[in-house]
Amino acid sequence: MKLWKYILIRVLLVIPTLLVLLSVVFIVLRMIGDPITAMVGMKAPPNVIASLREEAGLNKPLYEQYIDYLYNLFTGNFGTTMAVDHRPVLDVIMDRFPATLELTIAAFIVSVLIGMLTGIMGGWKRGKLDASVRIYSIVSYALFIPWFGLLLQLVFGVYLRILPTGGMADAGLAPPRYTGIYVLDSLIAGNLDMFISSLKHLILPALTLGIVLSGVYTRLLRNNMIDILGQEFILAYRARGISDSKILLHSIKNAFIPVLTMMGLQFAILLTGAILTETTFSWPGLGTMIVERIQYTDYTAVQGAVVFFAIFVAIVNVIVDIIYAFLDPRISY
Amino acid sequence: MKPASHGLFSRLISRLSKRFAGWRTAFMISGLSIVLSFIFIAIAAPILTPYDPTKGSYNVLLPPSAEHPLGTDSLGRDLLSRILYGTRTILIILALSTALSISIGLPIGLISGFYKGALDRVLSFVMDSIYAFPSLLLAIVIALMLGPSPLNTAISIAFVYVPTYFRMIRGQTLSIKSQLFVEAAIASGTRTRTILIKHIMPNLLPTLVVIFSINAADTILTEAGLSFLGYSVVPPTPDWGYDLYMGRYYLLSGYWWLSFFPGLMVVLLSLGFALIGEALGDIYNPRK
């Protein structure tokens, strides 16, 4: 099968994946119990609950709700928020999404860098260094994000006072909005103070999330390196007197391909971590948005954000698969 | 069933002793001792501390002292007592959610891997889709809909981990099914139910143990995450994630112990299971 055909099929497969995910969201949000009662709590007067139910379109029969729900989503209609601002849900999501993107991209870079460095070291050197690399990968996996984030806040924010403990920029230093990604916007605006301020705010959240996620890459790269270094062609290289640095480079290249697949799988974990990191650092992204909107009993906003996460995950996984197909010609289409 | 699983365990032990060398042993021993200490703490909590973890007092926000080794929280409750009793909460939720995940993931994984065909394809597709979804978000939404209680938290966490058990069990069933003793059983006309329960299931046990220990590390973090966000048990039930959340408001004023110790417990318990998982993973998937 040709590469483009594989890509086409992979892209088309997004539709059933999305259908499954959206149905799961629907089942969870509408069929387990009454979402409005769950959010308001039992104390609210019945007429308030009834009017909120009507606003959210929950008083129709379930199959009609399901059809409406799918139709609206596929036409890009996420509804209007039910609390505070009464704006289109998609607008509210788009306000928050760049912050989540900024955090996840930064954390992703941190995790891959640390993971590669430690993994390659452990796989190459073995011995005591390898053991400490393994311990690092286990400990970082077991770290609880809010706790680790608080430790960093305590050290760098409270005792050393060199880094801020929350938010995305200092007061008055928020850059004008072009992309919503502060580090990028401040560069576009050409304001160095703003850039430094947003970078400083990004460091602790990105380190927290990045370090917690790095262990998986450490482990994978270490194991791949050991596998590859044990193969016969490496022995042949050594026999021919090829330098260590060339062998190292060669094995890193080969060890890296499976890491790409892991990046796709890790993406869901990255987003899960982002929810906790955002809450810990008062980072105004999608994670904090969901938590806030649940408090406001904003059913449509919560549903919209959850659906948005589903679409986002599905798309990223396709992209990773396609990149993988390009890089590894052995992939079975 | 009995003799089969007995043989399995003795084989397991002999494999453990054969393969256990150096770091693997260290990982296993430290992991097991952490987990066992937490189980002991959960059982012995009333003996270990004289205070009621849910009863407040006027001694609010006391720093660590001889009377209160970890200080008191904003409602004057002894923090050590809350942490010790919190072990019960998390271990109960872990046990419940694991039992639920396995009782759903095992049978469908077994059937999916054994019969294959259209059902397998549909099930695998659905499970893979759920697997790709951010687990904590799914658990938050389910927990929100069900309302806070240990059982409901366990249900929402169990739902998230069914795909993990499904995938591993299915894969393992596929490989066991292709082995000669199963083929022989099929050829000799053994009933399918007997093959599934007597021939395949006991051989899934080692896999289950490995997935459990790795998953448990994750479950601990998910439960703590849920309760940190406020969707787990109802206060004043002692719960590490929730105590960490409450304590963080006092962090900037210098009351670091309020959030430090509950979080440390989460990390330690999760680490215990992760260490066991790492050691076991090495045995079953030995990479030189």
Coordinates of C-alpha atoms in Angstrom, one line a residue:
Chain A
M1 CA 0.0 0.0 0.0
K2 CA 1.2 3.5 -0.8
L3 CA 2.0 6.0 1.9
W4 CA -0.7 8.4 0.9
K5 CA -3.3 5.7 1.0
Y6 CA -2.2 4.8 4.6
I7 CA -2.5 8.5 5.5
L8 CA -5.9 8.7 4.0
I9 CA -7.2 5.7 5.9
R10 CA -5.6 6.9 9.1
V11 CA -7.3 10.3 8.7
L12 CA -10.7 8.6 7.9
L13 CA -10.3 6.5 11.0
V14 CA -10.6 9.7 13.1
I15 CA -14.3 9.7 12.4
P16 CA -15.2 6.4 14.2
T17 CA -12.7 7.3 16.9
L18 CA -14.3 10.6 17.5
L19 CA -17.8 8.9 17.4
V20 CA -16.7 6.5 20.1
L21 CA -15.2 9.3 22.3
L22 CA -18.2 11.6 21.8
S23 CA -20.6 8.8 22.7
V24 CA -18.6 8.0 25.8
V25 CA -18.7 11.6 26.8
F26 CA -22.5 11.7 26.1
I27 CA -23.1 8.5 28.1
V28 CA -21.1 9.8 31.0
L29 CA -22.5 13.3 31.1
R30 CA -26.2 12.5 30.5
M31 CA -26.9 8.9 31.3
I32 CA -25.3 8.2 34.6
G33 CA -27.3 10.8 36.4
D34 CA -28.7 14.2 36.1
P35 CA -25.8 16.5 35.3
I36 CA -27.5 19.7 36.6
T37 CA -28.4 18.1 40.0
A38 CA -24.9 16.7 40.2
M39 CA -23.4 20.2 39.7
V40 CA -25.8 22.3 41.7
G41 CA -26.0 19.8 44.6
M42 CA -29.2 18.7 46.2
K43 CA -29.9 22.0 47.9
A44 CA -31.1 23.9 44.9
P45 CA -34.8 24.6 44.5
P46 CA -36.5 22.3 41.9
N47 CA -37.6 25.2 39.7
V48 CA -34.0 26.4 39.3
I49 CA -32.9 22.9 38.3
A50 CA -35.7 22.6 35.9
S51 CA -34.9 25.9 34.1
L52 CA -31.2 25.0 34.0
R53 CA -32.1 21.6 32.5
E54 CA -34.2 23.3 29.8
E55 CA -31.4 25.7 29.0
A56 CA -29.0 22.8 28.6
G57 CA -31.5 21.0 26.4
L58 CA -31.8 18.1 28.8
N59 CA -35.6 17.9 28.9
K60 CA -35.9 16.2 25.5
P61 CA -35.9 12.4 25.1
L62 CA -32.4 10.9 25.3
Y63 CA -32.1 9.8 21.6
E64 CA -33.1 13.3 20.5
Q65 CA -30.5 14.8 22.7
Y66 CA -27.9 12.4 21.3
I67 CA -28.8 13.4 17.7
D68 CA -28.8 17.1 18.6
Y69 CA -25.5 16.7 20.4
L70 CA -23.7 15.0 17.5
Y71 CA -25.3 17.3 14.9
N72 CA -24.3 20.4 16.8
L73 CA -20.7 19.2 17.4
F74 CA -20.2 18.3 13.7
T75 CA -21.4 21.7 12.7
G76 CA -19.1 23.3 15.1
N77 CA -21.8 24.5 17.4
F78 CA -20.7 24.1 21.0
G79 CA -23.6 26.1 22.5
T80 CA -23.5 29.0 24.9
T81 CA -22.1 29.0 28.4
M82 CA -24.8 28.9 31.1
A83 CA -23.1 30.9 33.8
V84 CA -21.2 34.2 34.3
D85 CA -20.6 35.4 30.7
H86 CA -23.2 33.7 28.4
R87 CA -20.8 33.6 25.5
P88 CA -20.3 30.9 22.8
V89 CA -18.6 28.0 24.5
L90 CA -16.1 27.7 21.7
D91 CA -15.0 31.3 22.2
V92 CA -14.4 30.6 25.9
I93 CA -12.4 27.5 25.0
M94 CA -10.3 29.3 22.5
D95 CA -9.5 32.0 25.1
R96 CA -8.1 29.3 27.3
F97 CA -6.7 26.8 24.9
P98 CA -3.4 28.7 24.0
A99 CA -2.4 28.7 27.7
T100 CA -2.8 24.9 27.8
L101 CA -0.9 24.6 24.5
E102 CA 2.0 26.8 25.8
L103 CA 2.3 24.7 29.0
T104 CA 2.0 21.4 27.3
I105 CA 4.5 22.2 24.5
A106 CA 7.0 23.6 27.0
A107 CA 6.6 20.6 29.3
F108 CA 6.8 18.2 26.4
I109 CA 10.2 19.8 25.4
V110 CA 11.5 19.5 28.9
S111 CA 10.4 15.9 29.3
V112 CA 11.9 14.8 25.9
L113 CA 15.2 16.6 26.6
I114 CA 15.6 15.2 30.1
G115 CA 14.3 11.8 29.1
M116 CA 16.7 11.6 26.1
L117 CA 19.7 12.8 28.1
T118 CA 19.2 10.4 31.0
G119 CA 18.0 7.5 28.9
I120 CA 21.0 7.7 26.6
M121 CA 23.4 8.0 29.5
G122 CA 22.0 5.0 31.3
G123 CA 21.9 2.8 28.2
W124 CA 25.4 3.8 27.1
K125 CA 27.3 3.7 30.4
R126 CA 25.4 1.0 32.4
G127 CA 26.7 0.3 35.9
K128 CA 26.1 2.7 38.7
L129 CA 25.0 5.6 36.4
D130 CA 22.5 3.2 34.8
A131 CA 21.1 2.3 38.2
S132 CA 20.6 5.9 39.2
V133 CA 18.9 6.5 35.8
R134 CA 16.5 3.7 36.5
I135 CA 15.8 5.0 40.0
Y136 CA 15.2 8.5 38.4
S137 CA 12.7 7.0 35.9
I138 CA 10.7 5.2 38.7
V139 CA 10.7 8.1 41.1
S140 CA 9.7 10.7 38.5
Y141 CA 6.8 8.4 37.5
A142 CA 5.6 8.2 41.0
L143 CA 5.7 12.0 41.6
F144 CA 2.4 13.6 42.4
I145 CA 2.2 16.7 40.3
P146 CA 0.5 19.1 42.8
W147 CA 3.0 18.0 45.5
F148 CA 6.1 18.3 43.3
G149 CA 4.8 21.7 42.0
L150 CA 4.3 22.9 45.6
L151 CA 7.9 21.8 46.4
L152 CA 9.2 23.9 43.5
Q153 CA 7.0 26.8 44.6
L154 CA 8.3 26.5 48.1
V155 CA 11.9 26.5 47.1
F156 CA 12.0 28.9 44.2
G157 CA 9.1 31.1 45.1
V158 CA 8.9 31.3 48.8
Y159 CA 12.5 30.7 50.0
L160 CA 14.7 31.8 47.1
R161 CA 12.2 34.3 45.8
I162 CA 13.5 34.1 42.2
L163 CA 10.5 32.7 40.4
P164 CA 6.7 33.4 40.6
T165 CA 4.4 30.8 41.9
G166 CA 1.4 31.3 39.8
G167 CA -0.3 32.9 36.8
M168 CA 1.2 33.6 33.3
A169 CA 2.7 37.1 33.7
D170 CA 3.2 39.8 36.2
A171 CA 0.5 42.5 36.6
G172 CA 0.8 45.0 33.7
L173 CA 3.2 42.8 31.8
A174 CA 0.6 40.6 30.0
P175 CA 1.4 40.9 26.2
P176 CA -1.2 42.0 23.7
R177 CA -3.1 39.0 22.3
Y178 CA -2.0 37.6 19.0
T179 CA -1.8 33.9 19.4
G180 CA -2.6 33.7 23.2
I181 CA 0.7 32.0 23.8
Y182 CA 2.4 34.6 26.1
V183 CA 6.0 33.7 25.3
L184 CA 5.3 34.1 21.6
D185 CA 3.1 37.1 21.9
S186 CA 5.6 39.1 23.9
L187 CA 8.2 38.3 21.2
I188 CA 5.8 39.5 18.5
A189 CA 5.2 42.6 20.5
G190 CA 9.0 43.0 20.8
N191 CA 8.8 43.7 24.5
L192 CA 11.7 42.1 26.4
D193 CA 10.2 42.8 29.9
M194 CA 7.0 41.0 28.9
F195 CA 9.0 38.1 27.4
I196 CA 11.1 37.7 30.5
S197 CA 8.0 37.9 32.7
S198 CA 6.1 35.3 30.8
L199 CA 9.1 33.0 30.5
K200 CA 9.7 33.2 34.3
H201 CA 6.1 32.2 34.9
L202 CA 6.4 29.3 32.5
I203 CA 9.5 27.8 34.1
L204 CA 8.1 26.1 37.2
P205 CA 4.9 24.7 35.7
A206 CA 6.8 23.4 32.6
L207 CA 9.5 21.9 34.9
T208 CA 6.9 20.2 37.1
L209 CA 5.0 18.6 34.3
G210 CA 8.1 18.0 32.2
I211 CA 10.0 16.2 34.9
V212 CA 7.0 14.0 35.9
L213 CA 6.6 12.9 32.3
S214 CA 10.3 12.5 31.5
G215 CA 10.7 9.1 33.3
V216 CA 8.8 7.3 30.6
Y217 CA 11.1 8.5 27.9
T218 CA 14.2 7.8 30.1
R219 CA 13.1 4.3 30.5
L220 CA 12.2 3.7 26.9
L221 CA 15.4 5.2 25.5
R222 CA 17.5 3.3 28.0
N223 CA 15.9 0.0 27.0
N224 CA 16.1 0.7 23.3
M225 CA 19.8 1.8 23.6
I226 CA 20.6 -1.4 25.4
D227 CA 18.8 -3.5 22.8
I228 CA 20.6 -1.8 19.9
L229 CA 24.0 -1.8 21.5
G230 CA 23.6 -5.5 22.0
Q231 CA 23.0 -6.2 18.4
E232 CA 25.5 -7.8 16.1
F233 CA 26.0 -4.9 13.7
I234 CA 27.3 -2.8 16.6
L235 CA 29.7 -5.5 17.4
A236 CA 30.8 -5.5 13.8
Y237 CA 31.3 -1.7 13.9
R238 CA 33.4 -2.1 17.0
A239 CA 35.4 -4.9 15.4
R240 CA 36.1 -2.6 12.5
G241 CA 37.4 0.1 14.9
I242 CA 34.6 2.6 14.3
S243 CA 34.8 5.3 17.0
D244 CA 32.6 5.3 20.0
S245 CA 31.1 8.6 19.2
K246 CA 29.9 7.3 15.8
I247 CA 28.4 4.2 17.3
L248 CA 26.7 6.3 20.0
L249 CA 25.2 8.6 17.3
H250 CA 24.0 5.6 15.3
S251 CA 22.4 3.9 18.2
I252 CA 20.6 7.1 19.3
K253 CA 19.1 7.4 15.9
N254 CA 17.8 3.9 16.0
A255 CA 16.6 4.2 19.6
F256 CA 14.6 7.3 18.9
I257 CA 12.0 5.9 16.5
P258 CA 9.9 4.0 19.1
V259 CA 10.0 7.1 21.2
L260 CA 7.8 8.8 18.6
T261 CA 5.0 6.3 19.1
M262 CA 5.3 6.8 22.8
M263 CA 4.9 10.6 22.3
G264 CA 1.4 9.8 20.8
L265 CA 0.4 7.6 23.7
Q266 CA 1.9 10.0 26.2
F267 CA -0.2 12.8 24.9
A268 CA -3.3 11.8 26.9
I269 CA -1.0 11.6 30.0
L270 CA 0.4 15.0 29.1
L271 CA -3.1 16.5 29.1
T272 CA -4.0 14.8 32.3
G273 CA -0.9 16.2 33.9
A274 CA -1.7 19.6 32.5
I275 CA -5.0 19.7 34.4
L276 CA -3.2 19.2 37.7
T277 CA -0.3 21.5 36.8
E278 CA -2.7 24.3 35.8
T279 CA -4.6 24.0 39.1
T280 CA -1.4 24.0 41.1
F281 CA 0.0 27.1 39.4
S282 CA -3.3 29.0 38.8
W283 CA -2.5 28.7 35.1
P284 CA -5.5 29.9 33.1
G285 CA -5.8 27.0 30.7
L286 CA -8.5 24.5 29.8
G287 CA -7.9 22.4 32.9
T288 CA -8.6 25.3 35.3
M289 CA -11.5 26.3 33.0
I290 CA -13.2 22.9 33.5
V291 CA -12.7 23.0 37.3
E292 CA -14.1 26.6 37.4
R293 CA -17.1 25.8 35.2
I294 CA -18.0 22.8 37.2
Q295 CA -18.2 25.1 40.2
Y296 CA -20.4 27.5 38.3
T297 CA -22.7 24.6 37.2
D298 CA -22.0 25.6 33.7
Y299 CA -23.0 22.3 32.0
T300 CA -22.6 23.4 28.4
A301 CA -19.1 24.8 29.0
V302 CA -18.0 21.6 30.8
Q303 CA -19.4 19.4 28.1
G304 CA -17.8 21.6 25.4
A305 CA -14.3 21.5 27.0
V306 CA -14.4 17.7 27.5
V307 CA -15.5 17.3 23.8
F308 CA -12.7 19.7 22.8
F309 CA -10.2 17.5 24.6
A310 CA -11.5 14.4 22.8
I311 CA -11.1 16.1 19.4
F312 CA -7.7 17.4 20.2
V313 CA -6.4 14.0 21.4
A314 CA -7.8 12.3 18.2
I315 CA -6.1 14.8 15.9
V316 CA -2.8 14.7 17.7
N317 CA -2.7 10.9 17.5
V318 CA -3.3 11.0 13.7
I319 CA -0.5 13.5 13.3
V320 CA 1.9 11.3 15.3
D321 CA 1.0 8.2 13.3
I322 CA 1.6 10.0 10.0
I323 CA 5.0 11.4 11.1
Y324 CA 5.9 7.9 12.2
A325 CA 4.9 6.4 8.9
F326 CA 7.2 8.9 7.1
L327 CA 10.1 8.2 9.4
D328 CA 9.9 4.4 9.6
P329 CA 9.5 2.7 6.3
R330 CA 9.1 -0.7 7.9
I331 CA 5.7 0.2 9.3
S332 CA 3.0 -2.1 8.2
Y333 CA 0.2 -0.2 6.4
Chain B
M1 CA -8.1 -24.8 39.5
K2 CA -6.3 -25.1 42.8
P3 CA -3.3 -27.3 41.8
A4 CA -2.9 -25.3 38.6
S5 CA -2.5 -22.0 40.4
H6 CA -0.4 -23.6 43.1
G7 CA 2.1 -24.8 40.5
L8 CA 2.0 -21.4 39.0
F9 CA 3.0 -19.7 42.2
S10 CA 5.8 -22.1 42.9
R11 CA 7.0 -21.5 39.3
L12 CA 6.7 -17.8 40.0
I13 CA 8.8 -18.0 43.1
S14 CA 11.5 -20.1 41.4
R15 CA 11.6 -17.5 38.5
L16 CA 11.8 -14.7 41.0
S17 CA 14.8 -16.3 42.8
K18 CA 16.5 -17.2 39.6
R19 CA 16.1 -13.8 37.9
F20 CA 16.5 -11.7 41.0
A21 CA 19.9 -10.2 41.0
G22 CA 21.2 -6.9 42.0
W23 CA 19.0 -4.0 41.4
R24 CA 15.9 -6.0 40.7
T25 CA 16.1 -7.4 44.2
A26 CA 16.6 -4.0 45.7
F27 CA 13.6 -2.6 43.8
M28 CA 11.4 -5.6 44.8
I29 CA 12.4 -5.5 48.5
S30 CA 12.0 -1.7 48.8
G31 CA 8.7 -1.7 46.9
L32 CA 7.3 -4.5 49.0
S33 CA 8.4 -3.0 52.3
I34 CA 6.8 0.4 51.4
V35 CA 3.5 -1.2 50.4
L36 CA 3.4 -3.5 53.4
S37 CA 4.2 -0.6 55.8
F38 CA 1.3 1.3 54.4
I39 CA -1.0 -1.7 54.8
F40 CA 0.2 -2.0 58.4
I41 CA -0.4 1.7 58.9
A42 CA -4.0 1.4 57.6
I43 CA -4.8 -1.4 59.9
A44 CA -3.0 -0.1 63.0
A45 CA -4.0 3.6 62.6
P46 CA -6.0 3.8 65.9
I47 CA -3.0 2.3 67.8
L48 CA -0.5 4.6 66.2
T49 CA -2.2 7.8 67.1
P50 CA -4.4 9.0 70.0
Y51 CA -6.3 11.6 68.0
D52 CA -9.5 11.4 66.0
P53 CA -8.6 12.5 62.4
T54 CA -12.0 14.2 61.9
K55 CA -12.3 16.1 65.2
G56 CA -11.2 19.7 65.2
S57 CA -9.8 21.7 68.2
Y58 CA -8.8 25.2 69.0
N59 CA -5.1 24.4 68.4
V60 CA -5.1 25.4 64.8
L61 CA -2.0 25.6 62.6
L62 CA 0.4 24.4 65.2
P63 CA 3.9 23.6 63.9
P64 CA 5.4 20.1 64.3
S65 CA 6.0 19.4 68.0
A66 CA 6.3 16.5 70.4
E67 CA 2.5 16.5 71.0
H68 CA 1.6 16.8 67.3
P69 CA 4.6 15.3 65.4
L70 CA 3.4 16.8 62.1
G71 CA 1.6 19.8 63.5
T72 CA -2.2 20.6 63.2
D73 CA -4.2 21.8 60.3
S74 CA -6.4 24.9 59.9
L75 CA -9.2 23.2 61.8
G76 CA -6.9 22.1 64.6
R77 CA -6.9 18.5 63.6
D78 CA -3.7 16.4 64.2
L79 CA -2.1 16.1 60.8
L80 CA -0.3 12.8 61.5
S81 CA -3.6 11.2 62.5
R82 CA -5.2 12.5 59.2
I83 CA -2.4 11.1 57.2
L84 CA -2.4 7.7 59.0
Y85 CA -6.2 7.4 58.6
G86 CA -5.9 8.7 55.0
T87 CA -4.0 5.5 54.2
R88 CA -7.3 3.6 54.8
T89 CA -9.2 5.8 52.4
I90 CA -6.8 5.4 49.5
L91 CA -6.2 1.7 50.0
I92 CA -9.9 1.0 50.1
I93 CA -10.5 2.9 46.9
L94 CA -7.5 1.2 45.3
A95 CA -8.8 -2.3 46.2
L96 CA -12.4 -1.5 45.1
S97 CA -11.3 0.1 41.8
T98 CA -8.9 -2.7 41.0
A99 CA -11.5 -5.4 41.7
L100 CA -13.9 -3.6 39.4
S101 CA -11.4 -3.0 36.6
I102 CA -10.4 -6.6 36.6
S103 CA -13.9 -8.0 36.8
I104 CA -14.8 -6.0 33.7
G105 CA -11.4 -6.0 31.8
L106 CA -10.6 -9.7 32.4
P107 CA -13.7 -11.3 30.9
I108 CA -14.0 -9.0 27.9
G109 CA -10.3 -9.2 27.2
L110 CA -10.4 -13.0 27.4
I111 CA -13.4 -13.4 25.1
S112 CA -12.0 -10.7 22.7
G113 CA -8.6 -12.4 22.5
F114 CA -10.0 -16.0 22.3
Y115 CA -12.8 -15.5 19.7
K116 CA -11.3 -12.7 17.7
G117 CA -13.5 -11.7 14.8
A118 CA -15.8 -8.7 14.5
L119 CA -16.5 -8.5 18.2
D120 CA -12.8 -8.3 19.0
R121 CA -12.3 -5.6 16.4
V122 CA -15.1 -3.4 17.8
L123 CA -14.1 -4.0 21.4
S124 CA -10.4 -3.2 20.7
F125 CA -11.4 -0.1 18.8
V126 CA -13.6 1.2 21.6
M127 CA -11.0 0.4 24.3
D128 CA -8.2 2.0 22.3
S129 CA -10.3 5.2 21.9
I130 CA -11.0 5.4 25.6
Y131 CA -7.3 4.6 26.3
A132 CA -6.3 7.7 24.3
F133 CA -8.5 10.0 26.3
P134 CA -7.0 11.9 29.2
S135 CA -7.7 9.5 32.1
L136 CA -8.1 12.1 34.9
L137 CA -10.6 14.2 32.9
L138 CA -12.8 11.1 32.3
A139 CA -12.5 10.2 36.0
I140 CA -13.4 13.8 37.0
V141 CA -16.5 13.8 34.9
I142 CA -17.7 10.4 36.1
A143 CA -16.9 11.2 39.7
L144 CA -18.8 14.5 39.3
M145 CA -21.9 12.7 37.9
L146 CA -21.9 10.0 40.6
G147 CA -21.2 12.3 43.5
P148 CA -18.5 12.0 46.2
S149 CA -18.1 8.7 48.0
P150 CA -15.3 6.1 48.2
L151 CA -17.3 3.6 46.1
N152 CA -18.1 6.2 43.4
T153 CA -14.5 7.3 43.3
A154 CA -13.5 3.7 42.8
I155 CA -16.1 3.3 40.0
S156 CA -14.8 6.3 38.2
I157 CA -11.2 5.2 38.5
A158 CA -12.1 1.6 37.5
F159 CA -13.7 2.8 34.3
V160 CA -10.5 4.6 33.3
Y161 CA -8.3 1.5 33.8
V162 CA -10.6 -1.1 32.1
P163 CA -8.9 -0.5 28.7
T164 CA -5.4 -1.1 30.2
Y165 CA -6.5 -4.5 31.6
F166 CA -8.4 -5.3 28.5
R167 CA -5.4 -4.7 26.2
M168 CA -3.0 -6.7 28.2
I169 CA -5.3 -9.6 28.9
R170 CA -6.4 -9.7 25.2
G171 CA -2.8 -9.7 24.0
Q172 CA -1.8 -12.4 26.5
T173 CA -4.8 -14.6 25.6
L174 CA -3.9 -14.4 22.0
S175 CA -0.4 -15.7 22.7
I176 CA -1.5 -18.4 25.1
K177 CA -4.2 -19.6 22.7
S178 CA -1.5 -20.2 20.0
Q179 CA 0.4 -22.5 22.4
L180 CA 0.3 -26.3 21.9
F181 CA -1.5 -27.2 25.2
V182 CA -4.4 -25.0 24.2
E183 CA -4.5 -26.3 20.7
A184 CA -4.4 -29.9 22.1
A185 CA -7.3 -29.0 24.4
I186 CA -9.3 -27.6 21.5
A187 CA -8.5 -30.6 19.3
S188 CA -9.5 -33.1 22.0
G189 CA -12.9 -31.4 22.1
T190 CA -12.7 -29.8 25.5
R191 CA -15.5 -27.4 26.2
T192 CA -14.6 -23.8 25.4
R193 CA -15.6 -22.7 28.9
T194 CA -13.2 -25.2 30.4
I195 CA -10.4 -24.0 28.2
L196 CA -11.0 -20.4 29.1
I197 CA -11.3 -21.0 32.8
K198 CA -8.9 -23.9 33.4
H199 CA -6.3 -23.5 30.7
I200 CA -6.0 -19.9 29.9
M201 CA -7.0 -18.0 33.0
P202 CA -4.4 -19.4 35.4
N203 CA -1.7 -18.4 32.9
L204 CA -3.0 -14.9 32.8
L205 CA -2.2 -14.5 36.5
P206 CA 1.4 -13.4 36.2
T207 CA 0.4 -10.8 33.6
L208 CA -2.4 -9.6 36.0
V209 CA 0.1 -9.2 38.8
V210 CA 2.4 -7.1 36.7
I211 CA -0.3 -4.8 35.3
F212 CA -1.8 -4.5 38.8
S213 CA 1.4 -3.2 40.4
I214 CA 2.1 -0.7 37.6
N215 CA -1.6 0.3 37.5
A216 CA -1.7 0.7 41.2
A217 CA 1.0 3.3 41.1
D218 CA -1.1 5.2 38.6
T219 CA -4.4 4.6 40.5
I220 CA -2.9 6.2 43.6
L221 CA -2.0 9.3 41.6
T222 CA -5.4 9.5 39.9
E223 CA -7.2 9.2 43.2
A224 CA -5.0 11.8 44.8
G225 CA -5.6 14.0 41.7
L226 CA -9.4 13.5 42.0
S227 CA -9.4 14.4 45.6
F228 CA -7.0 17.3 45.1
L229 CA -9.5 18.8 42.7
G230 CA -12.4 18.0 45.1
Y231 CA -14.2 15.1 43.4
S232 CA -13.3 12.2 45.7
V233 CA -14.6 11.6 49.2
V234 CA -16.6 14.1 51.3
P235 CA -14.8 16.1 54.0
P236 CA -14.0 15.5 56.8
T237 CA -13.0 12.0 55.7
P238 CA -9.1 12.0 55.9
D239 CA -7.8 11.9 52.3
W240 CA -4.3 12.8 51.2
G241 CA -5.2 14.7 48.0
Y242 CA -7.8 16.8 49.7
D243 CA -5.5 17.6 52.7
L244 CA -2.8 18.7 50.2
Y245 CA -5.3 20.9 48.5
M246 CA -6.5 22.5 51.7
G247 CA -2.9 22.9 52.9
R248 CA -1.7 24.7 49.9
Y249 CA -3.5 27.8 50.8
Y250 CA -1.2 28.1 53.8
L251 CA 2.0 27.3 51.9
L252 CA 2.9 30.9 51.0
S253 CA 2.5 31.9 54.6
G254 CA 5.0 29.4 55.6
Y255 CA 2.8 26.5 56.9
W256 CA 4.6 24.1 54.5
W257 CA 3.9 20.9 56.5
L258 CA 0.2 21.1 55.8
S259 CA 0.6 20.2 52.2
F260 CA 4.1 18.6 52.3
F261 CA 3.3 15.5 54.3
P262 CA 0.0 14.4 52.7
G263 CA 1.6 14.8 49.3
L264 CA 4.7 12.8 50.4
M265 CA 2.4 9.9 51.4
V266 CA 0.9 9.9 47.9
V267 CA 4.4 9.8 46.3
L268 CA 5.7 7.1 48.7
L269 CA 2.8 4.7 48.2
S270 CA 2.8 5.2 44.4
L271 CA 6.6 4.7 44.5
G272 CA 6.2 1.4 46.3
F273 CA 3.9 0.0 43.6
A274 CA 6.1 1.4 40.9
L275 CA 9.2 -0.3 42.3
I276 CA 7.4 -3.6 42.5
G277 CA 6.1 -3.1 38.9
E278 CA 9.6 -2.3 37.7
A279 CA 11.1 -5.4 39.3
L280 CA 8.3 -7.7 38.1
G281 CA 8.4 -6.2 34.6
D282 CA 12.0 -7.1 34.4
I283 CA 11.2 -10.7 35.2
Y284 CA 8.6 -11.1 32.6
N285 CA 10.2 -9.0 30.0
P286 CA 13.9 -9.5 30.6
R287 CA 16.0 -7.1 28.6
K288 CA 19.7 -7.7 28.9

